[in-house]
Each structure stands twice: as C-alpha cells, then as structure tokens.
Coordinates of C-alpha atoms and ligand atoms in Angstrom, one line a residue:
X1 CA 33.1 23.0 -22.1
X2 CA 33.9 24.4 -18.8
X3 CA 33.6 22.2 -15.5
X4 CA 30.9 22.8 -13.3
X5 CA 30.4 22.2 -10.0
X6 CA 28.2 18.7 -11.1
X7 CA 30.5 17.8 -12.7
X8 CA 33.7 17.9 -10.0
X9 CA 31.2 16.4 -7.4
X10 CA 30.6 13.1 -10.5
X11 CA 34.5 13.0 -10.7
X12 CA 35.3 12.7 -6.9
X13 CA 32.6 10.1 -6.5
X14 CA 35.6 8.1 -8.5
X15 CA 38.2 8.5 -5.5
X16 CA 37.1 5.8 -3.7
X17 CA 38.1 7.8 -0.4
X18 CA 35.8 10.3 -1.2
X19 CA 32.8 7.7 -1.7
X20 CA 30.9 9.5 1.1
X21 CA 31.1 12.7 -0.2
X22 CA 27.6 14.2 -0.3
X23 CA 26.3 13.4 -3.8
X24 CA 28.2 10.3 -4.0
X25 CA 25.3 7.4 -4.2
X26 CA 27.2 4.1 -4.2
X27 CA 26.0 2.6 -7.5
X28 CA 24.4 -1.0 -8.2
X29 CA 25.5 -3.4 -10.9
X30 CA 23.4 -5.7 -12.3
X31 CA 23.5 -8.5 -9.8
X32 CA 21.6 -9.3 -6.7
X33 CA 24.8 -9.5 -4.8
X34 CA 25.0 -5.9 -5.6
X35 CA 21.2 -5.5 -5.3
X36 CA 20.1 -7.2 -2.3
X37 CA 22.7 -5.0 -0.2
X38 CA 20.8 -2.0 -0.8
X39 CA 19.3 -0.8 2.4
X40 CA 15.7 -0.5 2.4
X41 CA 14.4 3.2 2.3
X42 CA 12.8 3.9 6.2
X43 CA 9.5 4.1 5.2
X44 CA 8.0 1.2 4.3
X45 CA 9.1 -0.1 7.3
X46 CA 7.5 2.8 9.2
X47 CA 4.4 2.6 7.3
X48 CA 3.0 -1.0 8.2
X49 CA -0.6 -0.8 6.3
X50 CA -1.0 -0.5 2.8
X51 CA -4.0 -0.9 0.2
X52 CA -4.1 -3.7 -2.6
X53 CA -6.6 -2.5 -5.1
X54 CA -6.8 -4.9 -7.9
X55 CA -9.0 -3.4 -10.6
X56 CA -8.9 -4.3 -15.2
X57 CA -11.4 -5.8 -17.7
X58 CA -12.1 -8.9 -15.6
X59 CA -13.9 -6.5 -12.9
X60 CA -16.3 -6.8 -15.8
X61 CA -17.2 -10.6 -15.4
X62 CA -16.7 -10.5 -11.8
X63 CA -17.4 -13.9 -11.4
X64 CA -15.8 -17.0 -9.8
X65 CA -13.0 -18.0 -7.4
X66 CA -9.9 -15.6 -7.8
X67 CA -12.1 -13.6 -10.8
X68 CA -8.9 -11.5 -11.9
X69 CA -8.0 -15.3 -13.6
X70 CA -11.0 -15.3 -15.5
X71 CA -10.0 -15.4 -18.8
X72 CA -7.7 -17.9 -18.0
X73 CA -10.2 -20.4 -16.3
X74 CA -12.6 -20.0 -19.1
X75 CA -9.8 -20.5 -21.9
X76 CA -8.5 -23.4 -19.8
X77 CA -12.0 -25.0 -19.5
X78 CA -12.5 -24.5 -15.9
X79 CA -16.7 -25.1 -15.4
X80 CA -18.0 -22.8 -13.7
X81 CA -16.7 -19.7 -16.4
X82 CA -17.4 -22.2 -18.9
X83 CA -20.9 -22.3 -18.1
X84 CA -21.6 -18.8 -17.2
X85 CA -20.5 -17.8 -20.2
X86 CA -22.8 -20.0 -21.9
X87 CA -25.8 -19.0 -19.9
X88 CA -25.0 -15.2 -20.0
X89 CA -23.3 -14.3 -23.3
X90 CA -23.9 -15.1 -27.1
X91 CA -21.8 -17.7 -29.0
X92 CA -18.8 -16.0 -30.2
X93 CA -18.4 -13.5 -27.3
X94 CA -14.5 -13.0 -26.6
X95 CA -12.9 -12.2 -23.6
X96 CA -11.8 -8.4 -25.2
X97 CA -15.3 -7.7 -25.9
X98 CA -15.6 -7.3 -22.2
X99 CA -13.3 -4.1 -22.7
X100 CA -15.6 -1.8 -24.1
X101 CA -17.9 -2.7 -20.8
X102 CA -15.5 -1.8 -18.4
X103 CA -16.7 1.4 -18.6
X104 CA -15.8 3.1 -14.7
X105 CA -18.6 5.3 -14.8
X106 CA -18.5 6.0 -11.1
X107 CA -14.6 6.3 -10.8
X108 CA -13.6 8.9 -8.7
X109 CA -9.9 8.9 -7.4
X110 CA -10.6 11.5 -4.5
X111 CA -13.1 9.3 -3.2
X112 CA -11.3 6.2 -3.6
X113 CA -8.5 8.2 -2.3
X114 CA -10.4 9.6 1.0
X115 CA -11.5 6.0 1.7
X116 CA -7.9 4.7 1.7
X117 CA -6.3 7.9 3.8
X118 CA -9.5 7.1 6.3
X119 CA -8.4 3.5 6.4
X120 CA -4.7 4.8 8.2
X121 CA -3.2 2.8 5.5
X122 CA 0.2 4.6 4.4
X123 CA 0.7 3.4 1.1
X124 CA -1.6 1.8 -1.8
X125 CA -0.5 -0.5 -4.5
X126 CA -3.1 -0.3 -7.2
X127 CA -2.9 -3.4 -10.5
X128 CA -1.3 -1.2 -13.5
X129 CA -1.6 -4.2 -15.6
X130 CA -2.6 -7.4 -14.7
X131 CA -1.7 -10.6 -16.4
X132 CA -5.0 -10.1 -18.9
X133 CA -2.2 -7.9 -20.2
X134 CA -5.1 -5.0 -20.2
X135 CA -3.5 -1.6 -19.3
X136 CA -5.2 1.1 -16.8
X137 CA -3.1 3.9 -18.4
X138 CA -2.1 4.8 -21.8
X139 CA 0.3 2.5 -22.4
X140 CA 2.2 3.2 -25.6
X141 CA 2.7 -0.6 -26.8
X142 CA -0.1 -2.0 -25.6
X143 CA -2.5 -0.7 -29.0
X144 CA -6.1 -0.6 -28.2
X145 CA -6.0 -2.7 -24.9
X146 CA -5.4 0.0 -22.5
X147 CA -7.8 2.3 -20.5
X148 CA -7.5 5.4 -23.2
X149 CA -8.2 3.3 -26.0
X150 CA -11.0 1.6 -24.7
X151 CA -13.5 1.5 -22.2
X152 CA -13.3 3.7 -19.6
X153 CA -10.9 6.4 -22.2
X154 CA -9.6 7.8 -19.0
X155 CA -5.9 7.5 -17.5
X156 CA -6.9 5.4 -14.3
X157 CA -3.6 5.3 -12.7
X158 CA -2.3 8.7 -13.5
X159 CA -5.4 10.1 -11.9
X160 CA -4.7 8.0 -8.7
X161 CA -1.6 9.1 -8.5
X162 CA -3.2 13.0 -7.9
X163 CA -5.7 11.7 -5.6
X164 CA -3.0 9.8 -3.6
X165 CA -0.3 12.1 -3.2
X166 CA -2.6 14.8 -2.5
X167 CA -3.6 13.0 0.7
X168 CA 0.2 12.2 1.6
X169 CA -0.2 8.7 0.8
X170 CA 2.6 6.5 -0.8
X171 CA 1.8 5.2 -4.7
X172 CA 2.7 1.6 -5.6
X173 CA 2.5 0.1 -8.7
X174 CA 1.5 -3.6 -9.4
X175 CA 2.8 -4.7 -12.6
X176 CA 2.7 -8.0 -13.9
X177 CA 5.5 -9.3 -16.0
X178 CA 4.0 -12.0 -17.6
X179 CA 0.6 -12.2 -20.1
X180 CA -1.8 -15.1 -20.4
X181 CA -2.0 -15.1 -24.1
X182 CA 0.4 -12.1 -25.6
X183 CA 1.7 -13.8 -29.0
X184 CA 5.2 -12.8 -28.3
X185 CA 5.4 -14.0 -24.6
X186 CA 4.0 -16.9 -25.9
X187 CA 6.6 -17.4 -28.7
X188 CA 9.5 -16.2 -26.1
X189 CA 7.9 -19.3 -24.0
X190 CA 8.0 -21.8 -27.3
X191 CA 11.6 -20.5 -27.4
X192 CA 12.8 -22.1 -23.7
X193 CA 12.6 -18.2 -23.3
X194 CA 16.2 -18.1 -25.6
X195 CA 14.3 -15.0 -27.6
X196 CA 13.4 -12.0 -25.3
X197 CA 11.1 -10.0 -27.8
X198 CA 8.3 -9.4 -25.7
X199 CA 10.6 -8.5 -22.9
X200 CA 12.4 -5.8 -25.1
X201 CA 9.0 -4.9 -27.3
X202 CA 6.3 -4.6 -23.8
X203 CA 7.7 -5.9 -20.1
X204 CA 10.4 -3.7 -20.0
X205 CA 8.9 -0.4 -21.9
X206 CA 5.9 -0.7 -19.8
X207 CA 8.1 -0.8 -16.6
X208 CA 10.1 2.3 -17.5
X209 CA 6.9 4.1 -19.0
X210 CA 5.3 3.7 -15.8
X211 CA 8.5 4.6 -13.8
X212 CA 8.7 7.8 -15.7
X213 CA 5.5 8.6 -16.0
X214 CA 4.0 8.0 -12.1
X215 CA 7.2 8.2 -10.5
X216 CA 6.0 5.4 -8.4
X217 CA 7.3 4.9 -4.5
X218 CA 6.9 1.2 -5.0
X219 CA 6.6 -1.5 -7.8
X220 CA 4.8 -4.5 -7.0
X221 CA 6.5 -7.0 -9.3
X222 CA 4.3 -10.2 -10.2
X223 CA 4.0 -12.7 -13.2
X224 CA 7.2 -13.9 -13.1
X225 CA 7.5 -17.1 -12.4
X226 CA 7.3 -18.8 -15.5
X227 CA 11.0 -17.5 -16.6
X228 CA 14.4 -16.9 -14.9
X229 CA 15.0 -12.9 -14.0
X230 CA 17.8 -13.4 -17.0
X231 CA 15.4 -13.7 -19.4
X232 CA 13.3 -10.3 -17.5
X233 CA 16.5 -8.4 -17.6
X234 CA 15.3 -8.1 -14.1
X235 CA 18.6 -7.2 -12.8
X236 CA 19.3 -4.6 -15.2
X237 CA 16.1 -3.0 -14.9
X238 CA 15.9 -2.5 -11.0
X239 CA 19.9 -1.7 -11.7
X240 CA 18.7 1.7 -13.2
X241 CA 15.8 1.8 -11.0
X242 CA 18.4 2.4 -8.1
X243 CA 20.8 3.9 -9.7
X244 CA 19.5 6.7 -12.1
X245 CA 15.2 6.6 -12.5
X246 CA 13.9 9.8 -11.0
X247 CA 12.7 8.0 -7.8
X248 CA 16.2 6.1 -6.7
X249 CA 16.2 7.3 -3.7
X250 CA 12.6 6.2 -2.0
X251 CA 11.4 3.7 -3.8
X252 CA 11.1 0.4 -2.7
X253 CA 10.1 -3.1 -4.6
X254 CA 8.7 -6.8 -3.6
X255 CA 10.7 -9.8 -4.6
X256 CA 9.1 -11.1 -7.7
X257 CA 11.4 -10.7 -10.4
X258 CA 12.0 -14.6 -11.9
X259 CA 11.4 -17.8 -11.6
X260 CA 13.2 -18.6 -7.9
X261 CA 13.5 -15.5 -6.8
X262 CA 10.9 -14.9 -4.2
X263 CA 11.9 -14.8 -1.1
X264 CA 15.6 -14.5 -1.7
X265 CA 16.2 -11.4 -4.0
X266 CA 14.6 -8.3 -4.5
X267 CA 13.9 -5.7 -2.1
X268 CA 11.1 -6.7 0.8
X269 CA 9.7 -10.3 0.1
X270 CA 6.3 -11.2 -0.7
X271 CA 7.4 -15.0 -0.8
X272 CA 3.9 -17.2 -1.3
X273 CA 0.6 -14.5 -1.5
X274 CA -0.7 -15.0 2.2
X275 CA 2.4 -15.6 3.7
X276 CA 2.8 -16.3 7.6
X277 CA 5.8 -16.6 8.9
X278 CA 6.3 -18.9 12.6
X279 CA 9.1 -16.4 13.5
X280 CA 10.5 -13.2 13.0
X281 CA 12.0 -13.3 9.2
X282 CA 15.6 -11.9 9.3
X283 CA 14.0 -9.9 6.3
X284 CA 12.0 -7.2 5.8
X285 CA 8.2 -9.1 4.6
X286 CA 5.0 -8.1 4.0
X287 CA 1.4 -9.9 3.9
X288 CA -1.1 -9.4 1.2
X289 CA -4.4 -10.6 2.1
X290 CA -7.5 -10.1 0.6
X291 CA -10.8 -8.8 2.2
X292 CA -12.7 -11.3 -0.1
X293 CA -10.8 -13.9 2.3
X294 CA -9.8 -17.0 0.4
X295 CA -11.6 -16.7 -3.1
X296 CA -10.3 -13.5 -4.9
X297 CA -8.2 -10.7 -5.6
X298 CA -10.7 -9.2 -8.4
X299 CA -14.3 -8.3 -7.1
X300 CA -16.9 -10.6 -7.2
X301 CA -20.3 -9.8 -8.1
X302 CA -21.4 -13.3 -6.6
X303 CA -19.5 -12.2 -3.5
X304 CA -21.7 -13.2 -0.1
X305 CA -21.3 -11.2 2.9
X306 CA -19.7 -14.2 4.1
X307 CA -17.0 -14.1 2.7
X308 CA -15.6 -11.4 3.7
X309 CA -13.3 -11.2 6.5
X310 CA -15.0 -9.2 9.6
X311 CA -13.1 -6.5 11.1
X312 CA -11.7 -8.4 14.4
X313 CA -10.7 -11.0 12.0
X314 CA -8.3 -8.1 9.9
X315 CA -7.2 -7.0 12.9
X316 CA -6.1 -10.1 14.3
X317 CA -4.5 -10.6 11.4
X318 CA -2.7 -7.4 11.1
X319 CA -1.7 -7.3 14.1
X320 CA 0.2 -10.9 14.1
X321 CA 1.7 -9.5 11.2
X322 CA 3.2 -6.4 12.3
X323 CA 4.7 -8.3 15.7
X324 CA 6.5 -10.6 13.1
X325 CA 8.1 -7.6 11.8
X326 CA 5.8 -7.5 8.4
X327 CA 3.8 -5.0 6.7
X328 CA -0.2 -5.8 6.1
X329 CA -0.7 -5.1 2.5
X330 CA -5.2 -5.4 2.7
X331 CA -6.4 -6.1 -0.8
X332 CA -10.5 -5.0 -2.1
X333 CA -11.3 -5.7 -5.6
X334 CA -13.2 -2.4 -7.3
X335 CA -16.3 -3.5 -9.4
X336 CA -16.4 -2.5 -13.1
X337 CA -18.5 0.7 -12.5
X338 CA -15.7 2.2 -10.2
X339 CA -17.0 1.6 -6.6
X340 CA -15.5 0.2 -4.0
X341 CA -18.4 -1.2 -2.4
X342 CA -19.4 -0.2 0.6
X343 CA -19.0 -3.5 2.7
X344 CA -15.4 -2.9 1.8
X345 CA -15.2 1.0 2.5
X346 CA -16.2 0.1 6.1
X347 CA -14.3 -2.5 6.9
X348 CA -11.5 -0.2 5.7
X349 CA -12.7 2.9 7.8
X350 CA -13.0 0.8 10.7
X351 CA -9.4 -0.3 10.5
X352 CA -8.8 3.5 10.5
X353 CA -11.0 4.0 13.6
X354 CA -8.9 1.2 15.6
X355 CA -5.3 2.6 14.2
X356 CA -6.8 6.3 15.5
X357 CA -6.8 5.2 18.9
X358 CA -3.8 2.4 18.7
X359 CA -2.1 3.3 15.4
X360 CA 1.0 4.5 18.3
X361 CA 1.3 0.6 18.8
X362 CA 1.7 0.0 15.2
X363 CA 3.1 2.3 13.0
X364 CA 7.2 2.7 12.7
X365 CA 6.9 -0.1 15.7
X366 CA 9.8 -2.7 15.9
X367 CA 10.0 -6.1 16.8
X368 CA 10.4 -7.1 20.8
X369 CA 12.0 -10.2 21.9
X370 CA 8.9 -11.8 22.6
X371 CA 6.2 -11.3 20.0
X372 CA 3.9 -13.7 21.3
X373 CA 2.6 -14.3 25.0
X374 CA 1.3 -17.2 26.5
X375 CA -1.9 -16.2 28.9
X376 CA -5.5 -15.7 29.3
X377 CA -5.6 -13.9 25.9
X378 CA -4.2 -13.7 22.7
X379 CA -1.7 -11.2 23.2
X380 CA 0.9 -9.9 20.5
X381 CA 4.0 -7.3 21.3
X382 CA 5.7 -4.8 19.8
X383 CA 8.1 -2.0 21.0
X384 CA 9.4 1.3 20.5
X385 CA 12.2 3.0 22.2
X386 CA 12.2 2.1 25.8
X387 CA 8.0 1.1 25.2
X388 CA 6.0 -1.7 24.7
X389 CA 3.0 -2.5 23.2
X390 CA 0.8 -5.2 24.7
X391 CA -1.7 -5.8 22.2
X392 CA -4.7 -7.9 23.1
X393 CA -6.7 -9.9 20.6
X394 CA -9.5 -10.3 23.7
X395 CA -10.5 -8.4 26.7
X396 CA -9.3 -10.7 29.7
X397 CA -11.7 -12.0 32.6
X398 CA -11.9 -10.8 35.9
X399 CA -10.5 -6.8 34.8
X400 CA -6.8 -8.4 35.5
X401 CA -4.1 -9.7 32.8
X402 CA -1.1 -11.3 33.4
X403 CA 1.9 -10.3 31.3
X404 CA 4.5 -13.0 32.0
X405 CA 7.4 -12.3 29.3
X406 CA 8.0 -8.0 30.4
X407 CA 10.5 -7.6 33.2
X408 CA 9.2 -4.9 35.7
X409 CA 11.3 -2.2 37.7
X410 CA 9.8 0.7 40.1
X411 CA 9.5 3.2 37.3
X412 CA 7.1 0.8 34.8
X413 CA 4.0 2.8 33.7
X414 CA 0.9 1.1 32.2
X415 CA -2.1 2.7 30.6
X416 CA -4.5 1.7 27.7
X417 CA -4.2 3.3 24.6
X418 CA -8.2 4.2 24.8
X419 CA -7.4 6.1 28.2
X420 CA -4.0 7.4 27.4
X421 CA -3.7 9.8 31.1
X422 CA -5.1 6.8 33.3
X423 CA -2.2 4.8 34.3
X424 CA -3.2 1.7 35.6
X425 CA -2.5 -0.5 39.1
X426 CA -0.2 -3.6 38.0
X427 CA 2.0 -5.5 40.9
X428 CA 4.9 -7.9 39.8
X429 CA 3.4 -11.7 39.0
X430 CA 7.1 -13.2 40.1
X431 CA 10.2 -12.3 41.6
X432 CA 12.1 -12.2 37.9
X433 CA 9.0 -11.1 35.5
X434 CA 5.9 -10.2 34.7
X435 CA 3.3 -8.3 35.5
X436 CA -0.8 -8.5 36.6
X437 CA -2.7 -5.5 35.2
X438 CA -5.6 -4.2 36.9
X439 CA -7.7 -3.6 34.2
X440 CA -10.4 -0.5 33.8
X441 CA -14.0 -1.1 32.4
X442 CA -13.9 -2.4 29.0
X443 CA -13.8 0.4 26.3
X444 CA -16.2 -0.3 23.3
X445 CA -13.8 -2.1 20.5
X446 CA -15.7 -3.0 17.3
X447 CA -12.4 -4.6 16.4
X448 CA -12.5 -6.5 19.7
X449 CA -8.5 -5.5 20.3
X450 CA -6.8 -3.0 22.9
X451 CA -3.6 -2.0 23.8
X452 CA -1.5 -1.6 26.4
X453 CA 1.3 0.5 26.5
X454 CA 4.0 -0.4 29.2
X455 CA 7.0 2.5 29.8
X456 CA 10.0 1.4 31.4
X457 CA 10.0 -2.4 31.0
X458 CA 12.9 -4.5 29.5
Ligands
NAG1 C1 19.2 -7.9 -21.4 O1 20.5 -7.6 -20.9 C2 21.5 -8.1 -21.7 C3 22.8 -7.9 -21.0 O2 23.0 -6.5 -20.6 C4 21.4 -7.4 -23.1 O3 22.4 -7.9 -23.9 C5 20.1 -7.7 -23.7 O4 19.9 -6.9 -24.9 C6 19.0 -7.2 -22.7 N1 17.7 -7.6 -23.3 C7 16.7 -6.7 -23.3 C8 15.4 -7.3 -23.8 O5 16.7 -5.6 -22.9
NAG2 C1 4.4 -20.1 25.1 O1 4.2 -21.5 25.1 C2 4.8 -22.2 24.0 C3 4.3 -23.6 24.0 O2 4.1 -24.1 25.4 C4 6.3 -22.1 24.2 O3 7.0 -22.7 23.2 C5 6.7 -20.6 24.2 O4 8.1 -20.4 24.4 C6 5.9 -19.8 25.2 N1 6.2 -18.4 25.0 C7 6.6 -17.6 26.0 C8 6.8 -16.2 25.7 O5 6.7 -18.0 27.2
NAG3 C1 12.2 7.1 19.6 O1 13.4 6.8 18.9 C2 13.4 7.4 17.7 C3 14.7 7.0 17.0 O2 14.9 5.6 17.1 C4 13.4 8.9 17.9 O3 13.3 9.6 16.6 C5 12.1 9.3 18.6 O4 12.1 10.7 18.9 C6 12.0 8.5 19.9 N1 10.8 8.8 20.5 C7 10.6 9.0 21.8 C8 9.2 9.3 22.3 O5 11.6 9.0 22.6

C-alpha cells in the first residue's frame, strides 16, 4: 500500500518537534491529568445562556417536588406519590404503564426550537435519558423503553437536533449514567461495583450511540455519583471523545463523571445543581437553575404561578452569574403532550427581549476586577476589551449613579445600552476613582435591569 499524504502527516505527529504541525492534535490518555489540561473550546465561554429542557415518562405524572424523581419517591414511599397514586390510578398500575401515555402529541421541534433561538440562549441541553432509564431516541439496548418503541414512536432528540442546528443553536446532550432500578446497575451496585455489566451492556453504548448518532456539541453528564469514574470507564470514554469521536474538536462536557468528581475533573463544572459561587472560580462554571424555582426539574402539572421565578428575578440571577465568570444554564420542564407552556415561553422570550437590547454586555464578556459594586443599586460588571459593563439590578434615585470601583481619564464615554448614540454627562466622584452618572429618563425594563457601557475606563 502506497503512502498518502494522511498518512505522512499521522507519522510526523510522532516527531515530537513536529507536534505543531497542522493536523497534529496532541492526544489524551485516559487520566484527568491528561484530561483536565484540555483547553476548553471558545464557545461555551462566549455563549453564556443555554436552555435545560428536561422532558421522559415522568412528564406524564407531573406531579410533586422535583417530579423527574417520581418513580423513585413513589417506590421509596414518599406520601404525597404514594397517595396520588392511590387516589388517581387502579391497584396494580406500574410506573412503565405511564409510557404508553407519554404520547407528545403536540411536539414540534421548530417551535420548541423558535422559542429557545427567541430566548438569545446559545446552546440547549435537552434530557436524552434520565435516571427513569427511559430513552427519547431509539436506543438500541434499551428494548421497549425508548421513544420509538413506545409512546410517542417518534425520535425526540434526533428531531431536535434538525430544529436546533437549523436555527444555529448549539445541541447538548443530558445523559444520566446511572438507573433507579435497571437489574444490572443494580447487581453492579450489590457487587461494591467490582462487575461493570451494565456499564459495558447500556452506559457506555448509549453514550457512544448518542455521540455518533447527534454528534452532540455538549454532553451533560449526570447520575454518577453512586460509583467511582473507574467503575464508568469515564476516563476512557471522554479519552476517545477528545481524541477520535467525530466532534473532538468542539465539544465540550460538565464535570459529572464519578463519585468525587464534581468540581475537580471534567471539563466546565456543574459542582452542586444551583451552584453560587462568593468569587470568581479559577474555573470555567456554569449555573443550572430551574424556572420552576426550588421544586422541580420535570414539569409539574400542580405547578402555581407562584412558583415560578419572574423575569427580574432570572435576570438578576443571570446576570450575577455571568460577572462571576459562569454560564446560566435556565431549565423548563415540557408537559407530556409536548408544550412548553406558555408561562415558560414568555419568561424565555422576555429574557431574549432584554439580551436584544444588552446581550453586548453579556455575551463572549469576561470577568473585571471588580464584579460587584457597592452603591445605591445592585450593580454587577463585566468587561470586554478596553469596555465595561455596568449592569444595574435597579434604576437609581435622583437620575445620578455613583460608580465608585472604574478609574476615569478625559477620554471615558458613557451611554446606556437602550440609547446606544446618547452619551451621557458623568464628572469624577474622587480624585483617584469613580464616577457619577447623569442619568436620562428611565427606559421601560420589564426585567427591571439596564446597562451602562463605560469606554475608556481602567
Ligand atoms: C474499562 O477500562 C478498562 C481499562 O481499559 C478495561 O479493561 C475494561 O474492559 C473497561 N470496561 C468497560 C465496561 O468497557
Ligand atoms: C463593598 O463592600 C464590602 C463590604 O463592606 C467590601 O468587602 C467590598 O470590598 C466592597 N466592594 C468594593 C468594590 O468596594
Ligand atoms: C475585542 O477583542 C477581541 C479579541 O479579544 C477582538 O476579536 C474584537 O474585535 C475586539 N472588539 C473590539 C470592538 O475592539
């Protein structure tokens, strides 16, 4: 066989000199030493706002605090399942005879899709299979408990996938490792995990048949924590996820991957769900919150208006987020029939409203060295190139603002992101910093946040 041009360009990746050759990808091994170093791909880190959806056969129930869990409460004895299952369903009823009822009668990906691009989110991260072990695509081991099989006989996540990319949107994939009640993860478990069947027979089949199959940007690694990433072959797995799946180059994944491991290995850390951070991680991080704020990732059909956070509320919380150097992952639950309900669709259009006029603030931003000020408001920075963004959770008294961390010089320029060509009056507040910002009438924010954008301050 004669040498081609591939395969000279595989052999000089082997000089070590030549490393740096074009088409010579340093390779991983099978260690986080080896795969922590990887440098994060540009951008997640641009991208900032991302969708949670999390969507499987216990959208059907729809009931209770954190309802995705609600075959698990119920089989653990938690009350309230216990009893609506008494009250709504005959004796004998099992958990997979809500499967045939999960029936997505209303799914539409373009819509879901147009709802999420409206929202200014970048990238989504939708629940392939959650730890109910139920698949939303055809899954090839998972026999009869997967979307194709049974109820809705439809491929949800491969038609997502369509809908998302065709709106330039980034697809993640939320996978859980781990299965409440799968008889060999159970009998792995009864080992001390020493046997690795259901790893070998479904975690780590799944995980490639997904990676082939969707070609995902980002894996959203969960159900873990029961058992150390030796017994997940995590290491080996993200070792040919970086090194030879079709997507090594871009994609990026969370830091769920064994017992331990969050917040120490991986690629950008989760650490707890909800995490807040009192200052700037020297890591790349992201939130997940959920809209249903508090009770679940799963929709709810007992869900009160109440619950759910209100858009200044997001906001605020976003934006803390994003000054702290995190991304804002915003989680709604879809309801059995498909919908996203329309509480959540306008919270999430809102959000895109606000980003529309202040998304310059937020997206591919960077940390400042302050990310918090001290004055009449709640006001959060962030920066990019020479620019900063003062973003305010409140509009201040009296039209003025003080800004006391920015240092001023005679070529500082401040506007407000809702009047981008109106630069504003400002004078120094002391001889080494800050500034007092005479503010213009108050634009209209349904989010109750503004920005102002301050050129040529250090
Ligand atoms: C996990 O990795 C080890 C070491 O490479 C290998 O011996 C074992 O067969 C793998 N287990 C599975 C389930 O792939
Ligand atoms: C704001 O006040 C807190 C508490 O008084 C202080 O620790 C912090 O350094 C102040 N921040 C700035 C930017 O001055
Ligand atoms: C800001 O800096 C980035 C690189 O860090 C560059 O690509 C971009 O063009 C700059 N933008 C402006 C407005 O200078």
């Amino acid at each position: 066989m004669a040498l081609g041009p591939a395969h000279i360009a595989s052999f000089m990746c082997l000089i070590p000199l030549l490393l740096l050759a074009p088409g010579c990808a340093a390779r991983y091994t099978a260690d986080w030493a080896s795969l922590d170093a990887r440098p994060l791909p540009q951008w997640y880190d641009d991208a900032k706002f991302g969708i949670f959806i999390h969507w499987g056969v216990f959208s059907v129930p729809g009931f209770g605090q954190f309802s995705e869990w609600f075959w698990w409460w119920w089989a653990s004895g938690r009350q309230a399942e216990v009893d609506f299952m008494k009250k709504n369903y005959p004796p004998g009823f099992k958990y997979a005879d809500f499967a045939p009822q999960f029936r997505a009668e209303f799914y539409n990906p373009d819509d879901w899709a147009d709802i999420f691009k409206a929202s200014g989110a970048r990238y989504i991260v939708f629940t392939t299979k959650h730890h109910e072990g139920f698949t939303n695509w055809p899954s090839p081991v998972s026999w009869n408990w997967n979307s194709m099989d049974t109820g809705p006989h439809r491929d949800l996540v491969g038609e997502l996938a369509v809908a998302v990319r065709k709106r330039s949107l980034r697809l993640g994939l939320y996978h859980s490792m781990f299965e409440f009640f799968n008889p060999l993860y159970l009998a792995d478990r009864a080992s001390g995990f020493k046997t690795q069947n259901f790893v070998a027979l479904k975690t780590l089949p799944e995980l490639l048949h997904l990676v082939m199959s969707y070609k995902p940007d980002l894996i959203w690694s969960d159900g873990d924590w029961e058992a150390p990433d030796t017994y997940w072959n995590s290491t080996q797995f993200l070792a040919w996820l970086y090194n030879d799946s079709p997507v090594k180059e871009g994609v990026i994944v969370n830091d769920r991957w064994g017992k331990g491991c969050y917040c120490k290995h991986g690629g950008y850390f989760n650490c707890a769900d909800r995490f807040s951070p009192g200052q700037v991680p020297n890591h790349k991080w992201e939130k997940c919150q959920d809209l249903d704020a508090f009770q679940s990732w799963g929709y709810r059909r007992n869900m009160k208006l109440t619950d759910v956070m209100d858009l200044p509320s997001v906001i605020k919380d976003f934006v803390s987020v994003v000054a702290m150097g995190g991304n804002y992952l915003l989680n709604v639950g879809a309801n059995s029939d498909g919908m996203i309900v329309p509480v959540f669709e306008e919270r999430l259009r809102q959000i895109g409203v606000w980003l529309g006029i202040n998304g310059e603030a937020i997206y591919a931003s960077k940390t400042w060295r302050v990310q918090k000020d001290n004055t009449t408001v709640p006001v959060w920075y962030t920066a990019k190139n020479n620019t900063v963004y003062a973003i305010l959770l409140s509009w201040p008294p009296k039209q003025s603002l003080q800004l006391p961390s920015p240092k001023t010089s005679t070529a500082t320029k401040v506007t407000l992101l809702d009047f981008p060509n109106v630069p504003l009056k400002w004078a120094p507040m002391t001889q080494t910093a800050g500034l007092t910002v005479l503010m213009p009438p108050m634009p209209p924010s349904p989010a109750n946040a503004w920005c102002l954008k301050l050129e040529g301050v250090a």
